[in-house]
Short mmCIF file of C-alpha atoms in Angstrom, two decimals:
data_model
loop_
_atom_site.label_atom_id
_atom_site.label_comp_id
_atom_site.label_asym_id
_atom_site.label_seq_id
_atom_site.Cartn_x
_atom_site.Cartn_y
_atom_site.Cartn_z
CA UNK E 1 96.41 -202.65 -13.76
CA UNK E 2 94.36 -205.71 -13.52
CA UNK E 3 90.38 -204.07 -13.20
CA UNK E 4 90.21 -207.56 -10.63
CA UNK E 5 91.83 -207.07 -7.59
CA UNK E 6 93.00 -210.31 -5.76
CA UNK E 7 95.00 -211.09 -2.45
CA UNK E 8 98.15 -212.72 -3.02
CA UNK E 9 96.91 -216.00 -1.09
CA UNK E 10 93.62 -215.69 -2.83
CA UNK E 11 94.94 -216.65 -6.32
CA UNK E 12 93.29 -219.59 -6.70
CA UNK E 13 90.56 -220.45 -9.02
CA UNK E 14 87.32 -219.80 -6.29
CA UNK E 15 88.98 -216.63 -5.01
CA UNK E 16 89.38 -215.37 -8.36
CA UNK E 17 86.20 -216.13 -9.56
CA UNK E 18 84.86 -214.56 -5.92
CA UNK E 19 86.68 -211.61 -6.62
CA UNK E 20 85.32 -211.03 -10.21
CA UNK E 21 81.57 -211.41 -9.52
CA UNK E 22 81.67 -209.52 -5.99
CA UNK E 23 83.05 -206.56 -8.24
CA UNK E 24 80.43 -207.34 -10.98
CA UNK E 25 77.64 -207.24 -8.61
CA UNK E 26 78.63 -204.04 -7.06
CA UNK E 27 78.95 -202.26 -10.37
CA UNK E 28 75.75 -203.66 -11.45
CA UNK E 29 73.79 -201.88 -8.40
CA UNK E 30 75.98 -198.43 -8.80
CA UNK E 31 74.38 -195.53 -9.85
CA UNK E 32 78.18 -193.92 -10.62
CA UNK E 33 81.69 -195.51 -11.15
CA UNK E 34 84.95 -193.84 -10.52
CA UNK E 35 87.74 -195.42 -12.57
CA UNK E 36 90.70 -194.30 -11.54
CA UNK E 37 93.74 -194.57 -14.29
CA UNK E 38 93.36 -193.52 -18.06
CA UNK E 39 95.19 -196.61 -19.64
CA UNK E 40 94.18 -199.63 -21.72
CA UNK E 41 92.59 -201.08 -18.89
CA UNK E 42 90.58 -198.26 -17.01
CA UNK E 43 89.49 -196.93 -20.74
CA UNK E 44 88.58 -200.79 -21.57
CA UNK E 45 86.32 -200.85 -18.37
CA UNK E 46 84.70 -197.44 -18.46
CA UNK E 47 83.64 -197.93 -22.34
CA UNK E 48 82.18 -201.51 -20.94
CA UNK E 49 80.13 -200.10 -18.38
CA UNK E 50 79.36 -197.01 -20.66
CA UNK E 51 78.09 -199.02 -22.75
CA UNK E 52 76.21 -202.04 -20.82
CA UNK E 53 74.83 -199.64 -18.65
CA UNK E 54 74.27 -196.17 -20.00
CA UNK E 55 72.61 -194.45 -17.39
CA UNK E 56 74.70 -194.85 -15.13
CA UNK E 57 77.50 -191.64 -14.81
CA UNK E 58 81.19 -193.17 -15.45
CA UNK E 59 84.37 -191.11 -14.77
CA UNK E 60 88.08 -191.69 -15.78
CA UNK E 61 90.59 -190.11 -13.73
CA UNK E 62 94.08 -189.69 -14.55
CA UNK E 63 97.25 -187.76 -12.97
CA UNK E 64 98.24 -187.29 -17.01
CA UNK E 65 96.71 -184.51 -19.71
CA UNK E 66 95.65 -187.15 -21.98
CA UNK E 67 94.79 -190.52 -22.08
CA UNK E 68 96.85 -193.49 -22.74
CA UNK E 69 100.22 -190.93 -22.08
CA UNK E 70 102.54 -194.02 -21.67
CA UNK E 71 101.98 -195.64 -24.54
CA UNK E 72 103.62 -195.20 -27.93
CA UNK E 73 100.61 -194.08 -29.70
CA UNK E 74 99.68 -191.39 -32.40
CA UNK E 75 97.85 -187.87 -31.81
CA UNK E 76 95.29 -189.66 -34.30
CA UNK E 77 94.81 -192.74 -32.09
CA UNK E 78 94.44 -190.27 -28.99
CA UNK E 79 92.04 -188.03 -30.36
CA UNK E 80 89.63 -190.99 -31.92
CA UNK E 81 89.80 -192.29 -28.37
CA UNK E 82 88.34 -189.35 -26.46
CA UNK E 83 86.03 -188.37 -28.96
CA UNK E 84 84.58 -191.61 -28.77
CA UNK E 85 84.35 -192.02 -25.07
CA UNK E 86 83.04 -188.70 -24.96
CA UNK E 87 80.45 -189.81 -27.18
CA UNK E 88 79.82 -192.64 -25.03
CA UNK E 89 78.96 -189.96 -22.27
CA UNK E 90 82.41 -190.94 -20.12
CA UNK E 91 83.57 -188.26 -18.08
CA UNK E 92 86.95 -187.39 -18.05
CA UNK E 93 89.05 -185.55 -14.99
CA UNK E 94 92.55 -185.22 -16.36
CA UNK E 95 95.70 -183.91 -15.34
CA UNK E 96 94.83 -184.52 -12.44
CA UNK E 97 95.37 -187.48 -8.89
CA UNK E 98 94.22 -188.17 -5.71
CA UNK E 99 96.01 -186.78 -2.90
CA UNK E 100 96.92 -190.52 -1.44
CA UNK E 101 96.89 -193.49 -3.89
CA UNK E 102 94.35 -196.25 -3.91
CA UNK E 103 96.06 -199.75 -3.69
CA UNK E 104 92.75 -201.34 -3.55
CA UNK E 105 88.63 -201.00 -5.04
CA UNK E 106 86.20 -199.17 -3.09
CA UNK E 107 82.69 -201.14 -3.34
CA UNK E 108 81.02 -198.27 -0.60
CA UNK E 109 79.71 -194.78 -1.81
CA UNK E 110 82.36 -192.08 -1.44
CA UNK E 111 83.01 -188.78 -2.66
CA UNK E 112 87.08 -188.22 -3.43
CA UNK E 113 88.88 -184.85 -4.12
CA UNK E 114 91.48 -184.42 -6.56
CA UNK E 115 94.55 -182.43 -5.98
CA UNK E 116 92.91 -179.64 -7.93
CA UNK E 117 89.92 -179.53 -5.72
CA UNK E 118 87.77 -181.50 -7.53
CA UNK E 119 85.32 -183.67 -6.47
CA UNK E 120 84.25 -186.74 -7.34
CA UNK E 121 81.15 -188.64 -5.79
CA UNK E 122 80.68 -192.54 -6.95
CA UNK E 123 79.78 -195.43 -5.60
CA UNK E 124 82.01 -197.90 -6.96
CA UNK E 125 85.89 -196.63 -7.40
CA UNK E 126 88.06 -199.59 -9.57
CA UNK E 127 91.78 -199.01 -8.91
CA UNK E 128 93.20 -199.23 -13.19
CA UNK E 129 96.28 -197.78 -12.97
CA UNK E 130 99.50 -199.44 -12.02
CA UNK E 131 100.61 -202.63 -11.16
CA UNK E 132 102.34 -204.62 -8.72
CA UNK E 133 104.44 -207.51 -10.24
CA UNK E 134 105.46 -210.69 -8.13
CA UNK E 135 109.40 -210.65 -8.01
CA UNK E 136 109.88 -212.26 -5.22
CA UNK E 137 111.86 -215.12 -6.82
CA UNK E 138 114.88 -212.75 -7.80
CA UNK E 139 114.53 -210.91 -4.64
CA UNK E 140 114.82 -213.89 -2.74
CA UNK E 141 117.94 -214.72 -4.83
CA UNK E 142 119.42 -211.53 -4.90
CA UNK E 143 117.45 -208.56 -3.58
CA UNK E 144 120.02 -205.87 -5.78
CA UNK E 145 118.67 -207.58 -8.70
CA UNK E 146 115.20 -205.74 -7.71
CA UNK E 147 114.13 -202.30 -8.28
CA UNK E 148 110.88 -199.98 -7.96
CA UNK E 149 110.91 -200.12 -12.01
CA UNK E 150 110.80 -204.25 -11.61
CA UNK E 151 113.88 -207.00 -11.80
CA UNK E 152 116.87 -205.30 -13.57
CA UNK E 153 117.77 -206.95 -16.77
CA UNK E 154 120.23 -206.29 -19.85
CA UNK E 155 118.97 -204.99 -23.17
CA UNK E 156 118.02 -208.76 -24.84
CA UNK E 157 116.03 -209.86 -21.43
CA UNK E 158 118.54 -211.39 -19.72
CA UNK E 159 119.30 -211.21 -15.71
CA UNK E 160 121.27 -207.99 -14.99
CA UNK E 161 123.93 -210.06 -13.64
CA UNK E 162 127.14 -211.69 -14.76
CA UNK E 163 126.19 -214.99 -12.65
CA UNK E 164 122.86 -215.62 -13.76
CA UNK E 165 123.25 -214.94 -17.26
CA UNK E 166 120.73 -217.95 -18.29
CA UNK E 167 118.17 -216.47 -16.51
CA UNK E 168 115.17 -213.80 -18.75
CA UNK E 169 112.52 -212.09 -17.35
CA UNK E 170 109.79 -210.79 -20.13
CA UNK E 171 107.06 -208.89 -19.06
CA UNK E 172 105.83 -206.96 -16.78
CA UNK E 173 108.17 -208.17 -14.08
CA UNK E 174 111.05 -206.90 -15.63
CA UNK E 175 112.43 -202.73 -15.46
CA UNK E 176 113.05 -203.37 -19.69
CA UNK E 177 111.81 -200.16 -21.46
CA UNK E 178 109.06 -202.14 -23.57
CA UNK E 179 106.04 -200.82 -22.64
CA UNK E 180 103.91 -203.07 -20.31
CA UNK E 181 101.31 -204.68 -22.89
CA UNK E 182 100.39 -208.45 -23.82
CA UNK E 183 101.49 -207.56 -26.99
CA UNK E 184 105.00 -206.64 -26.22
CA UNK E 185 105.61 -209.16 -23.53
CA UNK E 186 104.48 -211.70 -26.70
CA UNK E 187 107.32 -210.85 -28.89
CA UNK E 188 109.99 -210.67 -26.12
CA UNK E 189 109.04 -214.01 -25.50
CA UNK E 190 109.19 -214.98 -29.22
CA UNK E 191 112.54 -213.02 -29.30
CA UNK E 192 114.19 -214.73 -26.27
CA UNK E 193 113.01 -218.54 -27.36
CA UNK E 194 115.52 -217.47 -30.74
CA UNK E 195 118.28 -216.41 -28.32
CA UNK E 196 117.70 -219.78 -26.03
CA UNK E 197 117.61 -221.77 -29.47
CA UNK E 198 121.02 -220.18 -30.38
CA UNK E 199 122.17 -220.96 -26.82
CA UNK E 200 121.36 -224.99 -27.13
CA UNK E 201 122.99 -224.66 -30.46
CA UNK E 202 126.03 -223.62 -29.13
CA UNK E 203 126.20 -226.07 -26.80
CA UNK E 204 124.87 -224.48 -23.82
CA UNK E 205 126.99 -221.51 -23.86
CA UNK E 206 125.11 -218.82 -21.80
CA UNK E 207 127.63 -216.31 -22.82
CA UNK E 208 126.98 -216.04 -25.88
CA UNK E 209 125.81 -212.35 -26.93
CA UNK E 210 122.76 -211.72 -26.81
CA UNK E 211 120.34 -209.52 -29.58
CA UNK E 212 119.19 -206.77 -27.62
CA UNK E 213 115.28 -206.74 -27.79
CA UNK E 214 113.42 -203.66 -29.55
CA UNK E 215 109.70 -202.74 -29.65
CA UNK E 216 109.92 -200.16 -32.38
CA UNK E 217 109.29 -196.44 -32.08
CA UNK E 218 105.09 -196.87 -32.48
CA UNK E 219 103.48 -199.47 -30.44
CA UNK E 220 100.92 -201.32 -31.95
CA UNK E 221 97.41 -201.14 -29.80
CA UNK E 222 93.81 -202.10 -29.79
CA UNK E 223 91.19 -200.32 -27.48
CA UNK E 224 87.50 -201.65 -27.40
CA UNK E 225 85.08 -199.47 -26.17
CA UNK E 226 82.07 -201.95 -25.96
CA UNK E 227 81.91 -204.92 -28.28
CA UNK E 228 81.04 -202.76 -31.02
CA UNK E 229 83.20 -199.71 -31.55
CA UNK E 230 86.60 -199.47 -30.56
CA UNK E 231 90.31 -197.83 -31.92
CA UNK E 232 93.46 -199.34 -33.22
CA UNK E 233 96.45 -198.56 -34.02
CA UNK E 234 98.51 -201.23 -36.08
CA UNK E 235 102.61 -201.22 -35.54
CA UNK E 236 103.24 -199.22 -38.91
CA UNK E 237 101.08 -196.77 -37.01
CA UNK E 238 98.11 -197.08 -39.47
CA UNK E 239 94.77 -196.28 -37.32
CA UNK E 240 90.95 -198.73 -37.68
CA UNK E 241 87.69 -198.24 -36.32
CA UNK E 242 84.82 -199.74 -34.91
CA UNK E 243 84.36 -202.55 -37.71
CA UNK E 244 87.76 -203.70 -37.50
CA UNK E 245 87.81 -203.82 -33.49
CA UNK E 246 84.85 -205.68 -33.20
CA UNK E 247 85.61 -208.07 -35.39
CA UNK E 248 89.52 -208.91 -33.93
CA UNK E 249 88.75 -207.93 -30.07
CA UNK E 250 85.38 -206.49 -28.68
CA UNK E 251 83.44 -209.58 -28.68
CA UNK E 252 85.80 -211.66 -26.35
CA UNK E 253 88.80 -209.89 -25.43
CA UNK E 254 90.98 -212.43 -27.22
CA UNK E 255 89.62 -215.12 -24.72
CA UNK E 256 89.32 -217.89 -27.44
CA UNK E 257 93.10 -218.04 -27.77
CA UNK E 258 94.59 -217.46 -24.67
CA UNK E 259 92.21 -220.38 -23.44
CA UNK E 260 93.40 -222.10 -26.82
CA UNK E 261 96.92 -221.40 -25.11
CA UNK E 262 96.56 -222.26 -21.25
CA UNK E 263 94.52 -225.07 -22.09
CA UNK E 264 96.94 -226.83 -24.85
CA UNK E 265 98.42 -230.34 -24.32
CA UNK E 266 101.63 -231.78 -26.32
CA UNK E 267 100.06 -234.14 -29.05
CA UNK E 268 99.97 -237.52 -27.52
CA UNK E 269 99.81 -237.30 -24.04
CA UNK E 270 97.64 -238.82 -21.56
CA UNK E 271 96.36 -235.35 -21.05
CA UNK E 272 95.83 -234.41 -24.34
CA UNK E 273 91.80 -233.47 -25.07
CA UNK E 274 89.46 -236.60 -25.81
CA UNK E 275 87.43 -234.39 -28.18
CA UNK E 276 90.46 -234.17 -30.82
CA UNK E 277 91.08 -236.39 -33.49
CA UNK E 278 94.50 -238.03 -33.82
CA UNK E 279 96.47 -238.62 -36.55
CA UNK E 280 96.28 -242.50 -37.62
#
């Protein structure tokens, strides 16, 4: 649900970066923005250009009654959310879709009718709901191993498939009942590094049984709206506000430590960072 869409043999650095401030630009000269898909992601961008640009007349539009419905999330959590984009002078059209799907961002002025007749004039529409994840690796090596819910695996992460029983898929690329979020695809990774560990331990033995992986009954989430204010709900289903959000996501988005992550080296390698001190 990616608010930057990118062609498959544009995912390079340029074409990425291309992509991101073509979209920027457009929303910057918009008058109104259509976002179509009341998730993390489309409520994330709306509250963002709420809130950077307040005059400008921002919808959310979702085929569900209420927002976030996927998600394993509290009435509480719900309620705090709408109120606050409400407050934030969002629009909200739920319960209600488009008659054919978007698969891509309309940049042009357009006016769109919902199923229910209404309709919806904006000149920028960002496509925020669903995804499309690249599984072409197991299709290519078995195409039954593929379905329209992702690559089939067993309980613990593992390849649905007697002969490939070495093989996990975490994430969004797999048809596991997790829900789709960083947070979750974290800890299944966390939780099948344990089950490779056990694996080397025993000698290599990919049979051996595997923990099944669970994400709990409440999923743990955090929603900026803006920099500044902002929901969460923690995995014991406790619920924080505005102070708490802005000081663990809504000024970067967590960017510090994924880049601490992507741009990591193993200590003492020619690539490691000039800037860090080693250890005489």
């Amino acid at each position: 649900a990616s608010p930057i869409k990118v062609a498959k043999d544009q995912f390079f650095r340029e074409g990425v970066e291309t992509a991101i401030a073509t979209t920027a630009a457009c929303i910057q000269a918009a008058n109104s923005v259509l976002v179509v898909g009341g998730g993390p992601v489309g409520i994330e961008v709306a509250a963002e250009i709420a809130v950077k640009h307040p005059s400008k007349h921002v919808t959310i539009l979702d085929a569900n009654k209420e927002l976030v419905a996927n998600a394993r999330v509290s009435d509480a959590f719900r309620t705090q959310v709408t109120d606050k984009l409400t407050a934030l002078g969002v629009n909200l059209v739920l319960g209600e879709r488009l008659p054919q799907r978007l698969t891509s961002h309309g940049l042009t002025k357009t006016t769109l009718e919902t199923d229910k007749g209404t309709q919806i004039e904006s000149d920028v529409q960002l496509v925020c709901a669903g995804m499309t994840p690249n599984v072409d690796l197991v299709r290519d090596l078995d195409a039954s191993l593929v379905t329209d819910r992702g690559i089939r695996v067993t309980p613990g992460c593992q390849l649905a498939d007697s002969r490939f029983e070495h093989v996990f898929v975490i994430g969004d690329a797999s048809d596991h009942p997790t829900p789709k979020r960083y947070k979750a695809g974290l800890l299944q990774a966390m939780h099948v590094a344990k089950q490779l560990v056990a694996q080397v331990a025993n000698g290599g033995d990919a049979t051996l049984e595997v923990v099944p992986f669970d994400a709990g009954s409440l999923e743990g989430m955090l929603l900026p709206l803006g920099p500044r204010q902002g929901v969460g709900q923690l995995g014991d289903g406790g619920i924080v506000g505005d102070d708490v959000m802005a000081q663990i996501k809504g000024g970067d988005y967590f960017a510090k430590g994924f880049q601490a992550i992507w741009c990591a080296h193993a200590s003492g390698t020619d690539n490691e960072p000039a800037t860090k001190e080693k250890t005489p």
